Amino acid sequence: MPIIGLNKCIFIFFDIFYVSQAITHWVVTEEGRIQAQLDSVFRLKRPYDLVAFLKQEELVKNVSKYLDEMIQRKIDMDQKWSRISSAPEVEHELMSTDTDCIKAKNSADDVDLYMNVFDHASDKIIYKRQLPDDKNIKGNIHLDCKKISRLDFSMATFPHLQVLTQPWNLTWPKEPEIRLPLTSNQIAYGLSKNKTSWYLYNLASLHWRSRGESQKAIDCIKRAIHYAPREYKDTPLLNLGVMLHRAQCTAEAAILLHSAIDHAPHKPFGHFVLANVYALLGDYNRSIACYDNALGLDHNWNLVRTMRHNILCHSKLKQRLQQLQNSFTISIYILVIYQNKCKTLIEQQH
Ligand SMILES: *[C@@H]1O[C@H](CO)[C@@H](O)[C@H](O)[C@H]1NC(C)=O
Ligand SMILES: *[C@@H]1O[C@H](CO)[C@@H](O)[C@H](O)[C@H]1NC(C)=O
Ligand SMILES: *[C@@H]1O[C@H](CO)[C@@H](O)[C@H](O)[C@H]1NC(C)=O
Ligand SMILES: *[C@@H]1O[C@H](CO)[C@@H](O)[C@H](O)[C@H]1NC(C)=O
């Protein structure tokens, strides 16, 4: 019976709908008399209005039509809602069924997209023998790359990147994990003898990073890039890329790292850091491609494998949550239509 459905509708959406006993409507009695009747479902707003009463038949048709529509809407909507699970449910389901998520979760590796990577190039260059022992260097020489050589303008140091032309007086956390083959005195002494040594400028930059002095580190690394011959340029480019990445200049870091990879495509570190950068930029496909490159160059690098699982898991979770949000939007849309129909129905019975 439509009437039952109607009352239900009122009840669901308009919690307490006060049914006034005073409102009546007209009925035709068995004897053909027209009289007012109490307690009808078709309550007229104006019980004395006979014309309105005569439209009742049409109204009945309208009401049943709306009711049928509404029942269909309600069925659709219930189906939609029953298929929607909550966000924690989605997450839990993915975490316990998806192979990437399970592998990421079960790995003992620490996943850190800001994991420090640096290259002091000492596997290629053996400089130590050319330098006196630290104890034989008289006094403390201040390691100031800016004073050692002037660097007026160099296309090699990316002058179009604004972040590299600004002062770097941001707080830089010390990087004690950076260990160098030379002491700062040896580096300074070496630079006093060879003012164009990219290798020593690169070490000087790493030294200042380990001390948390970002401006000095930038001054030195720019000189390292400037003086490095093509075959070695990837090393200071990678180090500057990592600095930009750690300074959260992510887009600029990507430019530097791409350049480092162009110079040395066979070295896995550049691919690895670039993968982390793309992950932070939310470009998961590129990130995965870069992890794959790194793994292609170093099959045994399990940390990269873990990071890759993590990023895949993360991107799937993001996708599922996006889908969830979309179904909510659709369901809410249907709910609004349903409510509007319901309102029309209620208005019509007056
Ligand atoms: C029935 O519905 C039609 C179209 O929705 C409307 O024009 C008409 O006024 C309605 N009749 C009554 C009595 O409400
Ligand atoms: C660096 O310091 C200078 C002057 O001390 C200041 O004007 C500038 O805004 C600072 N830059 C940043 C990035 O904090
Ligand atoms: C200066 O250092 C660079 C890089 O370490 C090296 O290639 C070059 O031969 C050195 N120059 C002299 C004069 O020792
Ligand atoms: C990422 O890759 C997947 C599968 O290859 C594809 O469906 C998706 O559209 C890609 N996303 C972007 C942003 O390119």
Short mmCIF file of C-alpha atoms and ligand atoms in Angstrom, two decimals:
data_model
loop_
_atom_site.label_atom_id
_atom_site.label_comp_id
_atom_site.label_asym_id
_atom_site.label_seq_id
_atom_site.Cartn_x
_atom_site.Cartn_y
_atom_site.Cartn_z
CA MET A 1 0.00 0.00 0.00
CA PRO A 2 1.37 3.37 -0.97
CA ILE A 3 0.15 4.97 2.23
CA ILE A 4 2.43 2.91 4.43
CA GLY A 5 5.40 3.81 2.29
CA LEU A 6 4.43 7.42 2.55
CA ASN A 7 4.38 7.44 6.32
CA LYS A 8 7.71 5.67 6.36
CA CYS A 9 9.16 8.32 4.17
CA ILE A 10 8.00 11.06 6.47
CA PHE A 11 9.35 9.19 9.40
CA ILE A 12 12.78 8.56 7.97
CA PHE A 13 13.57 12.03 6.84
CA PHE A 14 11.55 14.29 9.04
CA ASP A 15 11.95 12.60 12.34
CA ILE A 16 8.85 13.86 13.99
CA PHE A 17 6.18 14.92 11.62
CA TYR A 18 3.34 16.26 13.59
CA VAL A 19 0.07 14.95 12.22
CA SER A 20 -2.63 17.37 13.08
CA GLN A 21 -5.98 15.84 13.87
CA ALA A 22 -7.80 19.06 13.03
CA ILE A 23 -7.11 18.81 9.31
CA THR A 24 -9.82 16.98 7.47
CA HIS A 25 -10.64 16.15 3.92
CA TRP A 26 -13.66 15.37 1.87
CA VAL A 27 -15.11 12.01 0.96
CA VAL A 28 -18.08 10.92 -1.06
CA THR A 29 -20.28 8.73 1.08
CA GLU A 30 -22.03 5.59 -0.13
CA GLU A 31 -25.21 7.57 -0.46
CA GLY A 32 -23.48 10.12 -2.69
CA ARG A 33 -23.12 12.80 -0.07
CA ILE A 34 -19.97 14.82 0.09
CA GLN A 35 -18.73 15.19 3.61
CA ALA A 36 -15.63 16.04 5.57
CA GLN A 37 -13.71 13.17 7.07
CA LEU A 38 -11.22 13.11 9.90
CA ASP A 39 -7.96 11.20 9.94
CA SER A 40 -7.46 10.68 6.26
CA VAL A 41 -4.07 10.25 4.70
CA PHE A 42 -5.05 12.84 2.15
CA ARG A 43 -5.29 15.74 4.45
CA LEU A 44 -6.22 18.93 2.74
CA LYS A 45 -4.65 22.15 3.73
CA ARG A 46 -7.99 23.80 3.19
CA PRO A 47 -10.64 21.29 4.24
CA TYR A 48 -13.43 23.55 3.06
CA ASP A 49 -12.03 23.59 -0.49
CA LEU A 50 -14.18 21.38 -2.64
CA VAL A 51 -12.21 22.05 -5.85
CA ALA A 52 -9.10 20.71 -4.22
CA PHE A 53 -11.04 17.64 -3.25
CA LEU A 54 -12.13 17.07 -6.81
CA LYS A 55 -8.47 16.96 -7.81
CA GLN A 56 -7.88 14.15 -5.40
CA GLU A 57 -7.96 11.45 -8.01
CA GLU A 58 -5.15 13.11 -9.91
CA LEU A 59 -3.34 13.56 -6.67
CA VAL A 60 -3.64 9.88 -5.87
CA LYS A 61 -2.10 9.07 -9.24
CA ASN A 62 0.69 11.56 -8.65
CA VAL A 63 1.38 10.22 -5.22
CA SER A 64 1.61 6.62 -6.37
CA LYS A 65 3.86 7.64 -9.24
CA TYR A 66 6.23 9.46 -6.90
CA LEU A 67 6.08 6.67 -4.46
CA ASP A 68 7.09 4.09 -7.06
CA GLU A 69 9.99 6.30 -8.08
CA MET A 70 11.03 6.79 -4.51
CA ILE A 71 10.93 3.11 -3.72
CA GLN A 72 13.17 2.48 -6.71
CA ARG A 73 15.54 5.23 -5.57
CA LYS A 74 15.63 3.81 -2.10
CA ILE A 75 16.51 0.36 -3.44
CA ASP A 76 19.31 1.87 -5.57
CA MET A 77 20.59 3.83 -2.65
CA ASP A 78 20.57 0.94 -0.21
CA GLN A 79 22.55 -1.08 -2.71
CA LYS A 80 25.07 1.73 -3.08
CA TRP A 81 25.48 2.18 0.68
CA SER A 82 25.82 -1.53 1.31
CA ARG A 83 28.78 -1.61 -1.08
CA ILE A 84 30.56 1.28 0.61
CA SER A 85 32.96 0.38 3.37
CA SER A 86 34.64 2.82 5.69
CA ALA A 87 38.11 4.22 5.05
CA PRO A 88 39.77 2.16 7.83
CA GLU A 89 38.09 -0.94 6.39
CA VAL A 90 39.50 -0.16 2.95
CA GLU A 91 42.94 0.36 4.43
CA HIS A 92 42.79 -2.79 6.53
CA GLU A 93 41.58 -4.86 3.60
CA LEU A 94 44.37 -3.61 1.35
CA MET A 95 47.04 -4.05 4.02
CA SER A 96 46.08 -7.66 4.61
CA THR A 97 45.48 -8.78 1.01
CA ASP A 98 47.71 -6.77 -1.32
CA THR A 99 51.12 -8.38 -1.91
CA ASP A 100 52.97 -5.06 -2.14
CA CYS A 101 51.44 -3.86 1.12
CA ILE A 102 52.19 -7.14 2.88
CA LYS A 103 55.79 -7.13 1.68
CA ALA A 104 56.22 -3.49 2.67
CA LYS A 105 54.72 -4.13 6.10
CA ASN A 106 56.81 -7.21 6.80
CA SER A 107 60.10 -5.67 5.79
CA ALA A 108 62.55 -4.74 8.52
CA ASP A 109 63.97 -1.92 6.38
CA ASP A 110 63.44 1.61 7.54
CA VAL A 111 61.66 3.50 4.82
CA ASP A 112 62.62 7.13 4.61
CA LEU A 113 62.06 9.19 1.48
CA TYR A 114 64.66 11.63 2.81
CA MET A 115 67.26 8.93 3.30
CA ASN A 116 70.67 10.51 3.06
CA VAL A 117 72.81 9.71 0.06
CA PHE A 118 76.16 11.35 -0.67
CA ASP A 119 79.09 10.74 -2.95
CA HIS A 120 82.61 11.78 -1.97
CA ALA A 121 84.04 10.19 -5.11
CA SER A 122 86.99 8.75 -3.24
CA ASP A 123 86.66 5.44 -5.04
CA LYS A 124 87.73 7.24 -8.21
CA ILE A 125 90.23 9.71 -6.88
CA ILE A 126 93.01 8.99 -4.47
CA TYR A 127 94.08 12.34 -3.20
CA LYS A 128 95.23 11.49 0.27
CA ARG A 129 98.77 10.63 -0.73
CA GLN A 130 99.26 14.11 -2.18
CA LEU A 131 98.43 15.77 1.15
CA PRO A 132 100.38 16.06 4.37
CA ASP A 133 98.98 14.43 7.51
CA ASP A 134 96.54 16.55 9.46
CA LYS A 135 99.00 16.96 12.35
CA ASN A 136 101.63 18.34 9.96
CA ILE A 137 99.37 21.15 8.78
CA LYS A 138 100.18 24.24 10.81
CA GLY A 139 97.27 26.04 12.44
CA ASN A 140 93.60 25.81 11.49
CA ILE A 141 92.91 26.96 7.97
CA HIS A 142 89.38 28.22 7.58
CA LEU A 143 87.57 26.33 4.88
CA ASP A 144 85.74 29.08 3.00
CA CYS A 145 85.13 28.16 -0.63
CA LYS A 146 83.94 31.69 -1.40
CA LYS A 147 87.36 33.09 -0.41
CA ILE A 148 89.31 30.40 -2.27
CA SER A 149 87.89 31.17 -5.70
CA ARG A 150 85.43 33.56 -7.25
CA LEU A 151 82.45 32.17 -9.08
CA ASP A 152 80.84 35.04 -10.90
CA PHE A 153 78.57 33.33 -13.34
CA SER A 154 78.47 29.75 -14.40
CA MET A 155 75.85 28.11 -16.56
CA ALA A 156 76.95 24.82 -15.03
CA THR A 157 75.52 25.82 -11.66
CA PHE A 158 71.93 26.35 -12.82
CA PRO A 159 71.66 30.16 -12.50
CA HIS A 160 68.00 29.97 -13.59
CA LEU A 161 67.07 28.10 -10.40
CA GLN A 162 66.10 30.89 -8.06
CA VAL A 163 66.69 28.78 -4.98
CA LEU A 164 70.38 28.53 -5.90
CA THR A 165 70.83 32.29 -6.22
CA GLN A 166 69.21 33.11 -2.86
CA PRO A 167 70.98 33.05 0.49
CA TRP A 168 70.65 29.70 2.22
CA ASN A 169 70.30 30.80 5.80
CA LEU A 170 67.79 28.08 6.62
CA THR A 171 68.39 25.85 9.61
CA TRP A 172 70.18 22.77 8.39
CA PRO A 173 70.29 19.69 10.58
CA LYS A 174 73.82 18.38 11.03
CA GLU A 175 74.51 15.26 9.00
CA PRO A 176 76.87 13.24 11.20
CA GLU A 177 76.45 10.20 8.92
CA ILE A 178 78.67 11.96 6.39
CA ARG A 179 82.19 10.62 6.90
CA LEU A 180 85.03 11.89 4.77
CA PRO A 181 88.45 10.48 3.86
CA LEU A 182 90.09 13.85 4.60
CA THR A 183 89.92 16.23 7.55
CA SER A 184 88.69 19.79 7.03
CA ASN A 185 92.27 20.99 7.52
CA GLN A 186 93.50 18.69 4.78
CA ILE A 187 90.72 19.83 2.48
CA ALA A 188 91.53 23.49 3.16
CA TYR A 189 95.25 22.90 2.70
CA GLY A 190 94.63 21.00 -0.53
CA LEU A 191 92.42 23.83 -1.84
CA SER A 192 95.08 26.39 -0.98
CA LYS A 193 97.39 24.45 -3.31
CA ASN A 194 94.82 23.65 -6.00
CA LYS A 195 92.05 26.19 -6.21
CA THR A 196 90.23 24.39 -9.00
CA SER A 197 89.94 20.91 -7.50
CA TRP A 198 86.32 19.86 -7.89
CA TYR A 199 87.09 16.83 -5.74
CA LEU A 200 88.16 19.00 -2.79
CA TYR A 201 85.28 21.45 -3.23
CA ASN A 202 82.90 18.50 -3.18
CA LEU A 203 84.48 17.23 0.06
CA ALA A 204 84.36 20.75 1.50
CA SER A 205 80.64 20.90 0.75
CA LEU A 206 80.05 17.56 2.43
CA HIS A 207 82.10 18.72 5.40
CA TRP A 208 79.87 21.78 5.87
CA ARG A 209 76.75 19.63 5.51
CA SER A 210 77.97 17.40 8.31
CA ARG A 211 78.29 20.57 10.41
CA GLY A 212 74.85 21.91 9.47
CA GLU A 213 76.19 24.92 7.53
CA SER A 214 74.05 24.95 4.42
CA GLN A 215 75.20 28.26 2.92
CA LYS A 216 78.84 27.22 3.07
CA ALA A 217 77.97 23.82 1.67
CA ILE A 218 76.15 25.48 -1.25
CA ASP A 219 79.09 27.80 -1.97
CA CYS A 220 81.44 24.80 -2.15
CA ILE A 221 79.21 22.48 -4.17
CA LYS A 222 78.59 25.13 -6.85
CA ARG A 223 82.34 25.38 -7.34
CA ALA A 224 82.63 21.60 -7.46
CA ILE A 225 80.04 21.48 -10.27
CA HIS A 226 81.72 24.36 -12.07
CA TYR A 227 85.24 22.87 -12.01
CA ALA A 228 84.37 19.19 -12.44
CA PRO A 229 85.13 17.75 -15.87
CA ARG A 230 82.19 16.11 -17.64
CA GLU A 231 83.12 12.59 -16.55
CA TYR A 232 82.90 13.54 -12.86
CA LYS A 233 80.11 16.14 -12.91
CA ASP A 234 77.50 13.61 -11.80
CA THR A 235 79.03 13.46 -8.30
CA PRO A 236 78.55 17.12 -7.28
CA LEU A 237 75.25 17.23 -9.22
CA LEU A 238 73.95 14.31 -7.16
CA ASN A 239 75.11 15.93 -3.92
CA LEU A 240 73.44 19.23 -4.76
CA GLY A 241 70.30 17.35 -5.85
CA VAL A 242 70.20 15.62 -2.47
CA MET A 243 70.65 18.99 -0.70
CA LEU A 244 67.71 20.47 -2.61
CA HIS A 245 65.65 17.36 -1.87
CA ARG A 246 66.42 17.65 1.85
CA ALA A 247 65.62 21.37 1.72
CA GLN A 248 62.23 20.31 0.24
CA CYS A 249 62.88 22.13 -3.00
CA THR A 250 61.55 18.99 -4.63
CA ALA A 251 61.01 20.18 -8.19
CA GLU A 252 64.49 21.74 -8.30
CA ALA A 253 65.95 18.55 -6.85
CA ALA A 254 64.37 16.60 -9.72
CA ILE A 255 66.13 18.87 -12.25
CA LEU A 256 69.55 18.37 -10.61
CA LEU A 257 69.06 14.63 -10.26
CA HIS A 258 68.00 14.26 -13.88
CA SER A 259 71.15 16.07 -14.83
CA ALA A 260 73.26 13.80 -12.61
CA ILE A 261 71.63 10.74 -14.24
CA ASP A 262 72.27 12.17 -17.71
CA HIS A 263 75.97 12.33 -16.83
CA ALA A 264 76.11 8.87 -15.24
CA PRO A 265 73.10 6.71 -16.16
CA HIS A 266 74.86 3.57 -14.91
CA LYS A 267 75.02 4.74 -11.28
CA PRO A 268 72.06 3.55 -9.17
CA PHE A 269 72.10 6.28 -6.46
CA GLY A 270 70.79 9.03 -8.74
CA HIS A 271 67.87 6.83 -9.83
CA PHE A 272 67.13 5.97 -6.22
CA VAL A 273 67.01 9.57 -4.98
CA LEU A 274 64.99 10.63 -8.02
CA ALA A 275 62.49 7.85 -7.23
CA ASN A 276 62.10 9.28 -3.72
CA VAL A 277 61.66 12.77 -5.15
CA TYR A 278 58.93 11.62 -7.54
CA ALA A 279 57.21 9.76 -4.71
CA LEU A 280 57.09 13.01 -2.73
CA LEU A 281 55.74 14.81 -5.79
CA GLY A 282 52.93 12.21 -5.90
CA ASP A 283 54.08 10.95 -9.31
CA TYR A 284 54.06 7.29 -8.34
CA ASN A 285 54.43 5.88 -11.85
CA ARG A 286 57.67 7.79 -12.44
CA SER A 287 58.81 6.91 -8.95
CA ILE A 288 58.33 3.20 -9.63
CA ALA A 289 60.12 3.51 -12.98
CA CYS A 290 63.12 5.10 -11.19
CA TYR A 291 63.18 2.38 -8.50
CA ASP A 292 63.13 -0.16 -11.32
CA ASN A 293 66.12 1.58 -12.93
CA ALA A 294 68.02 1.50 -9.63
CA LEU A 295 67.18 -2.19 -9.16
CA GLY A 296 68.21 -2.92 -12.73
CA LEU A 297 71.66 -1.53 -11.90
CA ASP A 298 71.89 -3.18 -8.48
CA HIS A 299 69.81 -6.34 -8.09
CA ASN A 300 70.80 -6.87 -4.48
CA TRP A 301 69.68 -3.51 -3.19
CA ASN A 302 66.82 -4.77 -1.00
CA LEU A 303 66.05 -1.39 0.50
CA VAL A 304 65.01 -0.17 -2.95
CA ARG A 305 62.79 -3.22 -3.32
CA THR A 306 61.09 -2.37 -0.01
CA MET A 307 60.67 1.29 -0.99
CA ARG A 308 59.13 0.17 -4.26
CA HIS A 309 56.59 -2.05 -2.46
CA ASN A 310 55.82 0.82 -0.12
CA ILE A 311 55.17 3.30 -2.89
CA LEU A 312 53.02 0.81 -4.80
CA CYS A 313 51.03 0.07 -1.65
CA HIS A 314 50.65 3.76 -0.92
CA SER A 315 49.49 4.59 -4.44
CA LYS A 316 46.92 1.76 -4.36
CA LEU A 317 45.61 2.99 -1.03
CA LYS A 318 45.30 6.51 -2.38
CA GLN A 319 43.43 5.18 -5.42
CA ARG A 320 41.00 3.15 -3.25
CA LEU A 321 40.31 6.11 -1.00
CA GLN A 322 39.64 8.22 -4.07
CA GLN A 323 37.15 5.62 -5.29
CA LEU A 324 35.55 5.58 -1.85
CA GLN A 325 35.16 9.34 -1.93
CA ASN A 326 33.57 9.10 -5.39
CA SER A 327 30.99 6.55 -4.23
CA PHE A 328 30.14 8.77 -1.28
CA THR A 329 29.59 11.67 -3.63
CA ILE A 330 27.30 9.58 -5.86
CA SER A 331 25.34 8.24 -2.89
CA ILE A 332 24.87 11.69 -1.45
CA TYR A 333 23.65 12.88 -4.83
CA ILE A 334 21.07 10.08 -4.95
CA LEU A 335 20.07 10.84 -1.38
CA VAL A 336 19.39 14.46 -2.29
CA ILE A 337 17.17 13.44 -5.23
CA TYR A 338 15.36 11.02 -2.94
CA GLN A 339 14.78 13.68 -0.34
CA ASN A 340 13.53 16.14 -2.91
CA LYS A 341 11.05 13.58 -4.23
CA CYS A 342 9.96 12.97 -0.70
CA LYS A 343 9.36 16.68 -0.16
CA THR A 344 7.29 16.88 -3.34
CA LEU A 345 5.21 13.98 -2.14
CA ILE A 346 4.55 15.62 1.19
CA GLU A 347 3.70 18.93 -0.44
CA GLN A 348 1.27 17.21 -2.76
CA GLN A 349 -0.78 15.69 -0.03
CA HIS A 350 -1.72 19.09 1.31
C1 LIG B 1 0.33 16.01 -10.55
O1 LIG B 1 1.59 16.11 -11.15
C2 LIG B 1 1.65 17.02 -12.24
C3 LIG B 1 3.02 16.94 -12.82
O2 LIG B 1 3.99 16.67 -11.85
C4 LIG B 1 1.31 18.43 -11.77
O3 LIG B 1 1.34 19.33 -12.85
C5 LIG B 1 -0.07 18.42 -11.15
O4 LIG B 1 -0.37 19.70 -10.62
C6 LIG B 1 -0.13 17.38 -10.04
N1 LIG B 1 -1.49 17.32 -9.55
C7 LIG B 1 -1.85 17.62 -8.30
C8 LIG B 1 -3.26 17.53 -7.97
O5 LIG B 1 -1.00 17.96 -7.46
C1 LIG B 2 68.39 35.26 5.20
O1 LIG B 2 68.87 36.34 5.97
C2 LIG B 2 68.64 37.60 5.41
C3 LIG B 2 69.29 38.64 6.28
O2 LIG B 2 69.75 38.13 7.49
C4 LIG B 2 67.13 37.83 5.28
O3 LIG B 2 66.87 39.08 4.70
C5 LIG B 2 66.55 36.74 4.42
O4 LIG B 2 65.15 36.87 4.33
C6 LIG B 2 66.90 35.38 4.97
N1 LIG B 2 66.44 34.36 4.06
C7 LIG B 2 65.79 33.28 4.43
C8 LIG B 2 65.44 32.34 3.35
O5 LIG B 2 65.51 33.07 5.59
C1 LIG B 3 93.62 19.98 -9.10
O1 LIG B 3 92.62 19.05 -8.75
C2 LIG B 3 91.94 18.41 -9.84
C3 LIG B 3 90.83 17.56 -9.33
O2 LIG B 3 91.12 16.93 -8.14
C4 LIG B 3 92.99 17.61 -10.62
O3 LIG B 3 92.35 16.99 -11.72
C5 LIG B 3 94.07 18.53 -11.09
O4 LIG B 3 95.07 17.80 -11.74
C6 LIG B 3 94.69 19.27 -9.93
N1 LIG B 3 95.63 20.29 -10.40
C7 LIG B 3 96.91 20.35 -9.94
C8 LIG B 3 97.70 21.41 -10.52
O5 LIG B 3 97.31 19.57 -9.09
C1 LIG B 4 50.08 5.05 -13.93
O1 LIG B 4 50.11 3.76 -14.48
C2 LIG B 4 48.87 3.08 -14.45
C3 LIG B 4 49.08 1.66 -14.94
O2 LIG B 4 50.14 1.57 -15.82
C4 LIG B 4 47.86 3.86 -15.30
O3 LIG B 4 46.62 3.23 -15.26
C5 LIG B 4 47.74 5.27 -14.75
O4 LIG B 4 46.88 6.04 -15.55
C6 LIG B 4 49.10 5.94 -14.66
N1 LIG B 4 48.94 7.21 -13.97
C7 LIG B 4 49.48 8.34 -14.42
C8 LIG B 4 49.23 9.55 -13.59
O5 LIG B 4 50.14 8.38 -15.42
#
